[in-house]
């Protein structure tokens, strides 16, 4: 089998794995077909970009498992008019998928290096609707608030108050909550006129949401 055929097969299996794990939304599948995970996984592990596994990236962080990215994106129910905030840029993969579905994406990471590398990929892929920022995402992005959708890709014990505050009425936030090294729950928060409604989606495992900026 030539390398090209091999790659095409792996990409097909990648999409098949997403569907079999419950990613059924056509727009989400379309965005994940369009955004190649390859460039977001560098170095040693790039061979495994099309496997449904989390993989190590720089700064001791991880690029999430594709089926979890798909399920979170699906739960977020993004519309083309939405302004979305992501906490935890990491490789930039999740933000790139969101950019295919939303009007505007802001993504924050506490590691300068991850933000710099993600920006370079966004540039290469002509994803000009994403703004990547280095800061402590627990405080959100007051300048651009409120947001239609907020997604957090690192686990906190509880949903950070400032993020709940920056969610629009009618908005949705999806995030993992729980102790960092035990089982965490992926939850969805709806902000309604009368308050917040929570539902639990599944068990997950994410790196922890940490305070302050990273060293690099
Ligand atoms: N969404 C990413 C995966 C994120 S891994 C992707 O698609 O690749 C979680 C990321 O959250 C890490 O990069 C980590 O640096 C970041 N993070 C942890 N605590 C944070 C905080 N308080 N503010 C911003 N980013 C944070």
XYZ file of N, CA and C and ligand atoms in Angstrom:
674
model
N 0.843 -1.194 0.000
C 0.000 0.000 0.000
C 0.890 1.261 0.000
N 0.606 2.221 -0.872
C 1.423 3.432 -0.892
C 1.133 4.256 0.361
N 2.029 5.208 0.646
C 1.839 6.037 1.833
C 0.534 6.822 1.771
N 0.202 7.285 0.534
C -1.025 8.077 0.365
C -2.270 7.258 0.659
N -2.285 6.021 0.129
C -3.446 5.157 0.362
C -3.551 4.866 1.855
N -2.401 4.605 2.434
C -2.357 4.299 3.849
C -2.946 5.453 4.659
N -2.559 6.670 4.294
C -3.045 7.855 5.000
C -4.556 8.001 4.824
N -5.020 7.793 3.575
C -6.459 7.899 3.301
C -7.228 6.874 4.131
N -6.690 5.661 4.225
C -7.345 4.612 5.015
C -7.397 5.017 6.480
N -6.276 5.535 6.981
C -6.240 5.913 8.394
C -7.233 7.036 8.688
N -7.367 7.959 7.733
C -8.314 9.069 7.935
C -9.756 8.561 7.930
N -10.007 7.569 7.080
C -11.357 7.000 7.020
C -11.686 6.276 8.328
N -10.700 5.534 8.809
C -10.892 4.823 10.087
C -11.094 5.805 11.233
N -10.411 6.932 11.137
C -10.525 7.992 12.142
C -11.979 8.461 12.221
N -12.578 8.745 11.071
C -13.971 9.221 11.039
C -14.939 8.123 11.478
N -14.614 6.913 11.112
C -15.449 5.783 11.513
C -15.448 5.655 13.045
N -14.260 5.790 13.635
C -14.142 5.690 15.104
C -14.968 6.778 15.777
N -14.953 7.983 15.204
C -15.741 9.084 15.788
C -17.216 8.711 15.798
N -17.703 8.240 14.657
C -19.133 7.881 14.560
C -19.486 6.780 15.535
N -18.614 5.780 15.617
C -18.952 4.638 16.473
C -18.926 5.021 17.954
N -18.261 6.138 18.286
C -18.250 6.585 19.691
C -19.324 7.633 19.957
N -20.199 7.859 18.990
C -21.356 8.729 19.259
C -21.279 10.128 18.679
N -20.234 10.418 17.887
C -20.188 11.731 17.225
C -20.987 11.597 15.927
N -22.221 12.103 15.947
C -23.128 11.863 14.820
C -23.547 13.164 14.122
N -23.305 14.300 14.783
C -23.687 15.595 14.213
C -22.906 15.838 12.915
N -23.647 16.068 11.825
C -23.011 16.181 10.503
C -22.030 17.346 10.412
N -22.406 18.474 11.021
C -21.513 19.646 10.945
C -20.212 19.370 11.701
N -20.344 18.712 12.852
C -19.150 18.405 13.653
C -18.256 17.416 12.894
N -18.871 16.375 12.339
C -18.088 15.397 11.563
C -17.421 16.072 10.357
N -18.160 16.971 9.722
C -17.619 17.698 8.565
C -16.394 18.519 8.968
N -16.510 19.230 10.096
C -15.388 20.060 10.566
C -14.188 19.177 10.919
N -14.469 18.003 11.489
C -13.364 17.130 11.889
C -12.745 16.412 10.692
N -13.502 16.327 9.626
C -12.935 15.771 8.396
C -12.031 16.824 7.742
N -12.474 18.080 7.838
C -11.739 19.170 7.209
C -10.436 19.501 7.936
N -10.481 19.473 9.264
C -9.288 19.834 10.046
C -8.457 18.575 10.320
N -7.319 18.514 9.635
C -6.416 17.373 9.765
C -5.713 17.425 11.134
N -5.815 16.356 11.908
C -5.180 16.356 13.237
C -3.647 16.273 13.135
N -3.175 15.793 11.969
C -1.727 15.593 11.773
C -0.857 16.763 12.211
N -1.065 17.979 11.658
C -0.175 19.095 11.985
C -0.192 19.500 13.466
N -1.235 19.118 14.193
C -1.340 19.505 15.599
C -0.583 18.552 16.523
N -0.224 17.387 15.982
C 0.541 16.411 16.760
C 1.957 16.415 16.201
N 2.896 16.939 16.964
C 4.254 17.051 16.431
C 5.157 15.941 16.925
N 6.295 15.799 16.238
C 7.379 14.957 16.741
C 7.041 13.496 16.841
N 7.513 12.914 17.919
C 7.481 11.482 18.165
C 6.153 10.800 17.884
N 5.080 11.484 18.197
C 3.783 10.830 18.169
C 2.977 11.125 16.895
N 3.585 11.852 15.943
C 2.815 12.295 14.777
C 2.259 11.110 13.984
N 2.964 9.994 14.018
C 2.499 8.760 13.364
C 1.125 8.320 13.855
N 0.802 8.715 15.079
C -0.412 8.209 15.704
C -1.553 9.221 15.703
N -1.396 10.271 14.881
C -2.377 11.370 14.877
C -3.795 10.903 14.566
N -3.934 9.813 13.800
C -5.292 9.402 13.382
C -5.859 8.288 14.240
N -5.188 8.032 15.360
C -5.753 7.066 16.313
C -6.629 7.827 17.297
N -7.661 7.148 17.800
C -8.561 7.822 18.741
C -7.973 7.776 20.151
N -6.862 8.512 20.312
C -6.163 8.523 21.600
C -5.685 9.934 21.935
N -5.659 10.261 23.237
C -4.978 11.513 23.600
C -3.481 11.306 23.380
N -2.743 12.341 23.033
C -1.301 12.196 22.807
C -0.554 13.350 23.476
N 0.706 13.101 23.865
C 1.481 14.172 24.511
C 1.829 15.286 23.523
N 1.780 16.537 24.000
C 2.270 17.685 23.218
C 3.305 18.403 24.100
N 3.772 19.573 23.664
C 4.798 20.293 24.435
C 4.267 20.701 25.815
N 5.173 21.135 26.682
C 4.842 21.674 28.022
C 4.143 20.651 28.912
N 4.353 19.358 28.642
C 3.767 18.324 29.490
C 2.253 18.235 29.382
N 1.683 18.752 28.300
C 0.226 18.757 28.136
C -0.206 17.669 27.147
N -1.491 17.571 26.886
C -1.961 16.559 25.932
C -2.968 17.150 24.953
N -2.957 16.592 23.746
C -4.022 16.885 22.785
C -5.089 15.842 23.098
N -6.340 16.289 23.240
C -7.408 15.399 23.698
C -7.694 14.295 22.685
N -8.376 13.279 23.179
C -8.811 12.163 22.335
C -9.840 12.700 21.326
N -9.676 12.400 20.036
C -10.584 12.951 19.025
C -12.072 12.711 19.316
N -12.434 11.517 19.797
C -13.865 11.287 20.041
C -14.377 12.182 21.172
N -13.514 12.499 22.127
C -13.923 13.412 23.210
C -14.053 14.841 22.664
N -13.123 15.228 21.790
C -13.227 16.537 21.119
C -14.564 16.605 20.373
N -14.888 15.525 19.658
C -16.136 15.488 18.884
C -17.357 15.571 19.779
N -17.351 14.817 20.866
C -18.521 14.804 21.759
C -18.693 16.147 22.467
N -17.566 16.769 22.846
C -17.660 18.083 23.497
C -18.169 19.135 22.511
N -17.665 19.065 21.280
C -18.081 20.036 20.265
C -19.569 19.864 19.965
N -19.983 18.620 19.895
C -21.396 18.310 19.637
C -22.274 18.840 20.783
N -21.823 18.625 22.021
C -22.592 19.064 23.190
C -22.691 20.595 23.247
N -21.705 21.258 22.663
C -21.675 22.726 22.678
C -22.708 23.335 21.723
N -23.129 22.536 20.737
C -24.178 22.952 19.800
C -23.933 24.355 19.230
N -22.790 24.497 18.566
C -22.338 25.801 18.055
C -23.107 26.194 16.796
N -23.496 27.458 16.701
C -24.123 27.917 15.459
C -23.190 28.923 14.777
N -23.376 29.113 13.468
C -22.432 29.944 12.704
C -22.359 31.404 13.173
N -23.319 31.846 13.994
C -23.263 33.228 14.477
C -22.521 33.357 15.802
N -22.098 32.235 16.363
C -21.605 32.255 17.747
C -20.188 32.791 17.931
N -20.035 33.449 19.072
C -18.708 33.844 19.557
C -18.356 32.868 20.675
N -17.242 32.149 20.473
C -16.898 31.043 21.373
C -15.600 31.333 22.116
N -15.555 30.967 23.384
C -14.324 31.052 24.173
C -13.871 29.649 24.549
N -12.606 29.352 24.268
C -12.035 28.081 24.717
C -10.940 28.351 25.745
N -10.982 27.623 26.864
C -9.891 27.693 27.834
C -9.074 26.414 27.680
N -7.778 26.556 27.375
C -6.908 25.399 27.179
C -6.645 25.166 25.694
N -5.888 26.087 25.077
C -5.566 25.982 23.642
C -4.829 24.691 23.327
N -3.862 24.336 24.171
C -3.042 23.135 23.939
C -2.442 23.170 22.544
N -2.748 22.174 21.735
C -2.217 22.097 20.367
C -2.927 23.048 19.407
N -4.147 23.482 19.784
C -4.944 24.319 18.889
C -5.974 23.527 18.094
N -5.961 22.205 18.249
C -6.847 21.349 17.438
C -8.332 21.647 17.684
N -8.721 21.687 18.945
C -10.126 21.954 19.273
C -10.561 23.333 18.750
N -9.691 24.327 18.906
C -10.018 25.684 18.449
C -10.222 25.711 16.934
N -9.388 24.954 16.211
C -9.490 24.922 14.745
C -10.826 24.328 14.316
N -11.262 23.304 15.020
C -12.560 22.694 14.698
C -13.685 23.693 14.999
N -13.574 24.375 16.123
C -14.587 25.374 16.473
C -14.651 26.485 15.428
N -13.480 26.829 14.876
C -13.438 27.908 13.878
C -14.236 27.556 12.626
N -14.371 26.271 12.346
C -15.170 25.848 11.185
C -16.670 25.968 11.454
N -17.045 26.092 12.723
C -18.461 26.056 13.088
C -18.997 27.391 13.597
N -18.105 28.253 14.065
C -18.518 29.486 14.740
C -18.081 30.713 13.956
N -18.574 31.875 14.375
C -18.190 33.137 13.740
C -16.807 33.583 14.203
N -16.544 33.373 15.512
C -15.336 33.922 16.123
C -14.902 33.012 17.261
N -13.618 32.744 17.359
C -13.129 31.884 18.438
C -11.984 32.584 19.178
N -12.103 32.669 20.495
C -11.008 33.138 21.353
C -10.523 31.935 22.128
N -9.214 31.727 22.152
C -8.693 30.577 22.882
C -7.525 31.014 23.754
N -7.512 30.511 24.987
C -6.530 30.964 25.980
C -5.736 29.774 26.506
N -4.416 29.953 26.639
C -3.619 28.948 27.343
C -2.635 29.656 28.260
N -2.251 28.976 29.336
C -1.318 29.566 30.293
C 0.136 29.368 29.859
N 0.365 28.585 28.779
C 1.721 28.379 28.259
C 1.932 29.196 26.982
N 2.883 30.148 27.071
C 3.207 30.991 25.908
C 3.580 30.162 24.683
N 4.373 29.120 24.938
C 4.882 28.323 23.815
C 3.748 27.653 23.052
N 2.757 27.122 23.792
C 1.632 26.457 23.118
C 0.839 27.465 22.295
N 0.646 28.657 22.841
C -0.100 29.694 22.115
C 0.658 30.084 20.842
N 1.975 30.240 20.973
C 2.795 30.623 19.809
C 2.712 29.549 18.719
N 2.849 28.291 19.119
C 2.832 27.219 18.117
C 1.443 27.052 17.491
N 0.408 27.210 18.309
C -0.953 27.089 17.769
C -1.224 28.222 16.774
N -0.781 29.444 17.116
C -0.974 30.584 16.201
C -0.348 30.304 14.843
N 0.835 29.702 14.852
C 1.535 29.419 13.591
C 0.712 28.442 12.741
N 0.104 27.454 13.383
C -0.713 26.502 12.599
C -1.980 27.193 12.078
N -2.614 28.010 12.926
C -3.829 28.723 12.477
C -3.511 29.555 11.231
N -2.345 30.201 11.269
C -1.900 31.032 10.147
C -1.746 30.167 8.888
N -1.060 29.044 9.045
C -0.834 28.125 7.918
C -2.145 27.642 7.310
N -3.126 27.424 8.164
C -4.404 26.874 7.702
C -5.415 27.972 7.337
N -4.940 29.234 7.373
C -5.831 30.365 7.063
C -7.035 30.449 7.981
N -6.836 30.117 9.242
C -7.941 30.198 10.204
C -7.870 31.568 10.894
N -8.378 32.585 10.188
C -8.184 33.950 10.670
C -9.232 34.403 11.687
N -10.193 33.561 11.992
C -11.218 33.976 12.961
C -10.864 33.536 14.385
N -9.656 32.967 14.546
C -9.230 32.547 15.892
C -8.235 33.553 16.465
N -8.456 33.956 17.705
C -7.480 34.761 18.420
C -6.966 33.933 19.591
N -5.657 33.704 19.643
C -5.064 32.906 20.726
C -4.317 33.832 21.684
N -4.551 33.642 22.957
C -4.058 34.567 23.985
C -3.380 33.786 25.115
N -2.249 34.311 25.612
C -1.630 33.706 26.792
C -2.150 34.398 28.037
N -2.855 33.664 28.871
C -3.242 34.189 30.188
C -3.828 33.065 31.014
N -4.188 33.375 32.252
C -4.851 32.386 33.093
C -6.334 32.403 32.727
N -6.757 31.349 32.059
C -8.112 31.301 31.520
C -9.218 31.196 32.562
N -8.866 30.931 33.811
C -9.910 30.841 34.846
C -10.681 32.148 34.975
N -10.021 33.243 34.544
C -10.682 34.543 34.644
C -11.413 34.913 33.364
N -11.351 34.029 32.360
C -12.041 34.276 31.106
C -11.406 35.404 30.329
N -12.228 36.114 29.566
C -11.748 37.204 28.720
C -12.779 38.333 28.802
N -12.721 39.106 29.909
C -13.755 40.116 30.165
C -13.960 41.087 28.997
N -12.848 41.436 28.304
C -12.932 42.400 27.190
C -13.869 41.963 26.083
N -13.957 40.669 25.860
C -14.755 40.150 24.739
C -16.079 39.547 25.196
N -16.312 39.500 26.499
C -17.535 38.883 27.027
C -18.749 39.740 26.672
N -19.960 39.179 26.628
C -20.273 37.779 26.911
C -20.099 36.861 25.690
N -20.030 35.554 25.960
C -19.848 34.551 24.913
C -21.105 33.689 24.765
N -21.362 33.283 23.527
C -22.494 32.368 23.275
C -22.169 30.971 23.778
N -20.899 30.610 23.650
C -20.472 29.269 24.027
C -19.110 29.364 24.708
N -18.913 28.525 25.746
C -17.602 28.435 26.401
C -17.253 26.963 26.561
N -16.027 26.608 26.197
C -15.569 25.227 26.358
C -14.265 25.258 27.143
N -14.160 24.414 28.144
C -12.946 24.348 28.955
C -12.354 22.962 28.742
N -11.066 22.899 28.379
C -10.478 21.591 28.074
C -9.421 21.204 29.103
N -9.580 21.706 30.322
C -8.771 21.290 31.470
C -9.746 21.227 32.647
N -9.460 20.316 33.608
C -10.465 20.062 34.644
C -10.295 20.942 35.881
N -11.383 21.581 36.293
C -11.422 22.335 37.544
C -12.305 21.566 38.522
N -12.211 21.918 39.812
C -13.094 21.232 40.762
C -14.541 21.628 40.542
N -14.736 22.907 40.226
C -16.072 23.442 39.931
C -15.953 24.377 38.741
N -17.066 24.664 38.080
C -17.003 25.635 36.980
C -16.528 26.992 37.515
N -15.456 27.566 36.942
C -14.969 28.859 37.439
C -16.034 29.951 37.338
N -16.248 30.667 38.440
C -17.265 31.719 38.511
C -17.180 32.753 37.394
N -15.964 33.289 37.109
C -15.880 34.308 36.056
C -16.376 33.784 34.707
N -16.167 32.486 34.441
C -16.613 31.936 33.152
C -18.135 31.869 33.109
N -18.738 31.457 34.213
C -20.208 31.429 34.268
C -20.742 32.837 34.057
N -20.041 33.807 34.644
C -20.455 35.210 34.524
C -20.347 35.726 33.093
N -19.405 35.188 32.321
C -19.178 35.677 30.952
C -19.971 34.904 29.904
N -20.830 34.006 30.363
C -21.680 33.251 29.439
C -22.982 34.034 29.220
N -23.374 34.168 27.953
C -24.620 34.873 27.619
C -25.836 34.138 28.149
N -26.908 34.841 28.385
C -28.159 34.145 28.692
C -28.553 33.337 27.443
N -28.920 32.101 27.642
C -29.183 31.215 26.496
C -27.929 30.474 26.062
N -26.812 30.798 26.696
C -25.531 30.211 26.301
C -25.281 28.837 26.909
N -24.272 28.167 26.366
C -23.914 26.818 26.816
C -22.415 26.775 27.121
N -22.089 26.108 28.225
C -20.675 25.873 28.560
C -20.472 24.378 28.765
N -19.396 23.836 28.195
C -19.088 22.410 28.364
C -17.710 22.316 29.006
N -17.597 21.528 30.062
C -16.311 21.424 30.768
C -16.214 20.166 31.627
N -14.970 19.691 31.826
C -14.784 18.585 32.771
C -14.646 19.151 34.181
N -15.287 18.527 35.151
C -15.112 18.944 36.551
C -14.753 17.737 37.406
N -13.990 18.003 38.467
C -13.608 16.920 39.376
C -12.177 17.090 39.824
N -11.755 16.247 40.760
C -10.374 16.267 41.259
C -9.454 15.889 40.108
N -8.277 16.500 40.045
C -7.434 16.333 38.864
C -7.079 14.890 38.529
N -6.753 14.072 39.521
C -6.260 12.749 39.157
C -7.250 11.610 39.358
N -8.467 11.955 39.695
C -9.476 10.899 39.820
C -10.436 11.041 38.648
N -11.538 10.370 38.724
C -12.487 10.456 37.614
C -13.143 11.840 37.590
N -13.231 12.373 36.399
C -13.917 13.655 36.243
C -15.173 13.442 35.407
N -16.108 14.363 35.565
C -17.331 14.316 34.769
C -17.320 15.432 33.756
N -17.725 15.090 32.554
C -17.928 16.128 31.558
C -19.340 16.659 31.782
N -19.452 17.954 32.012
C -20.794 18.505 32.249
C -21.122 19.610 31.235
N -22.432 19.833 31.110
C -22.909 20.918 30.242
C -23.760 21.847 31.099
N -23.468 23.131 30.991
C -24.217 24.125 31.751
C -24.994 24.995 30.762
N -26.304 25.113 30.997
C -27.145 26.024 30.205
C -27.444 27.224 31.060
N -27.227 28.418 30.537
C -27.618 29.615 31.294
C -28.986 30.069 30.792
N -29.972 29.979 31.649
C -31.326 30.371 31.249
C -31.697 31.664 31.963
N -32.873 32.179 31.657
C -33.332 33.426 32.281
C -33.479 33.251 33.786
N -33.707 32.024 34.219
C -33.947 31.817 35.653
C -32.736 31.259 36.394
N -31.685 30.936 35.703
C -30.499 30.431 36.403
C -29.706 29.444 35.568
N -28.957 28.573 36.257
C -28.075 27.635 35.559
C -28.646 26.224 35.643
N -28.623 25.520 34.514
C -29.046 24.108 34.503
C -27.839 23.269 34.128
N -27.642 22.197 34.883
C -26.467 21.353 34.671
C -26.885 19.992 34.162
N -26.190 19.423 33.196
C -26.349 17.986 32.985
C -25.007 17.298 32.776
N -24.952 16.054 33.224
C -23.719 15.297 33.189
C -23.683 14.461 31.932
N -22.562 14.505 31.201
C -22.518 13.812 29.911
C -21.816 12.458 29.989
N -20.649 12.419 30.603
C -19.907 11.156 30.715
C -18.666 11.356 31.588
N -17.990 10.257 31.921
C -16.728 10.361 32.645
C -15.606 10.665 31.658
N -14.669 11.483 32.089
C -13.526 11.828 31.223
C -12.285 11.976 32.083
N -11.153 12.177 31.437
C -9.923 12.456 32.161
C -9.134 13.541 31.431
N -8.999 14.683 32.080
C -8.281 15.817 31.493
C -7.141 16.253 32.406
N -6.183 16.995 31.849
C -5.161 17.608 32.697
C -5.854 18.693 33.538
N -5.257 19.056 34.692
C -5.929 20.025 35.557
C -5.844 21.470 35.060
N -6.853 22.232 35.403
C -6.838 23.681 35.187
C -5.965 24.255 36.302
N -4.836 24.877 35.926
C -3.887 25.370 36.928
C -3.945 26.888 37.010
N -3.477 27.406 38.161
C -3.473 28.867 38.344
C -2.241 29.507 37.727
N -2.367 30.737 37.305
C -1.224 31.532 36.845
C -0.676 31.077 35.504
N 0.447 31.719 35.101
C 1.040 31.371 33.801
C 2.059 30.257 33.937
N 2.260 29.480 32.870
C 3.277 28.443 32.854
C 4.668 29.072 32.677
N 5.737 28.289 32.889
C 7.108 28.836 32.808
C 7.525 29.111 31.362
N 6.969 28.349 30.410
C 7.345 28.607 29.019
C 6.114 28.734 28.135
N -7.845 21.785 23.701
C -6.488 21.295 23.572
C -6.087 20.304 24.647
C -5.938 21.001 25.928
S -4.915 20.264 27.153
C -6.240 20.701 22.197
O -7.155 20.690 21.363
O -5.106 20.289 21.952
C -5.291 21.442 28.416
C -4.616 22.780 28.253
O -5.130 23.612 29.290
C -3.111 22.741 28.435
O -2.491 23.225 27.300
C -2.880 23.636 29.647
O -1.702 24.433 29.524
C -4.109 24.505 29.637
N -4.445 25.121 30.929
C -4.458 24.577 32.171
N -4.831 25.497 33.093
C -5.082 26.655 32.414
C -5.501 27.964 32.785
N -5.756 28.296 34.057
N -5.649 28.889 31.822
C -5.393 28.598 30.518
N -4.990 27.382 30.101
C -4.839 26.416 31.028
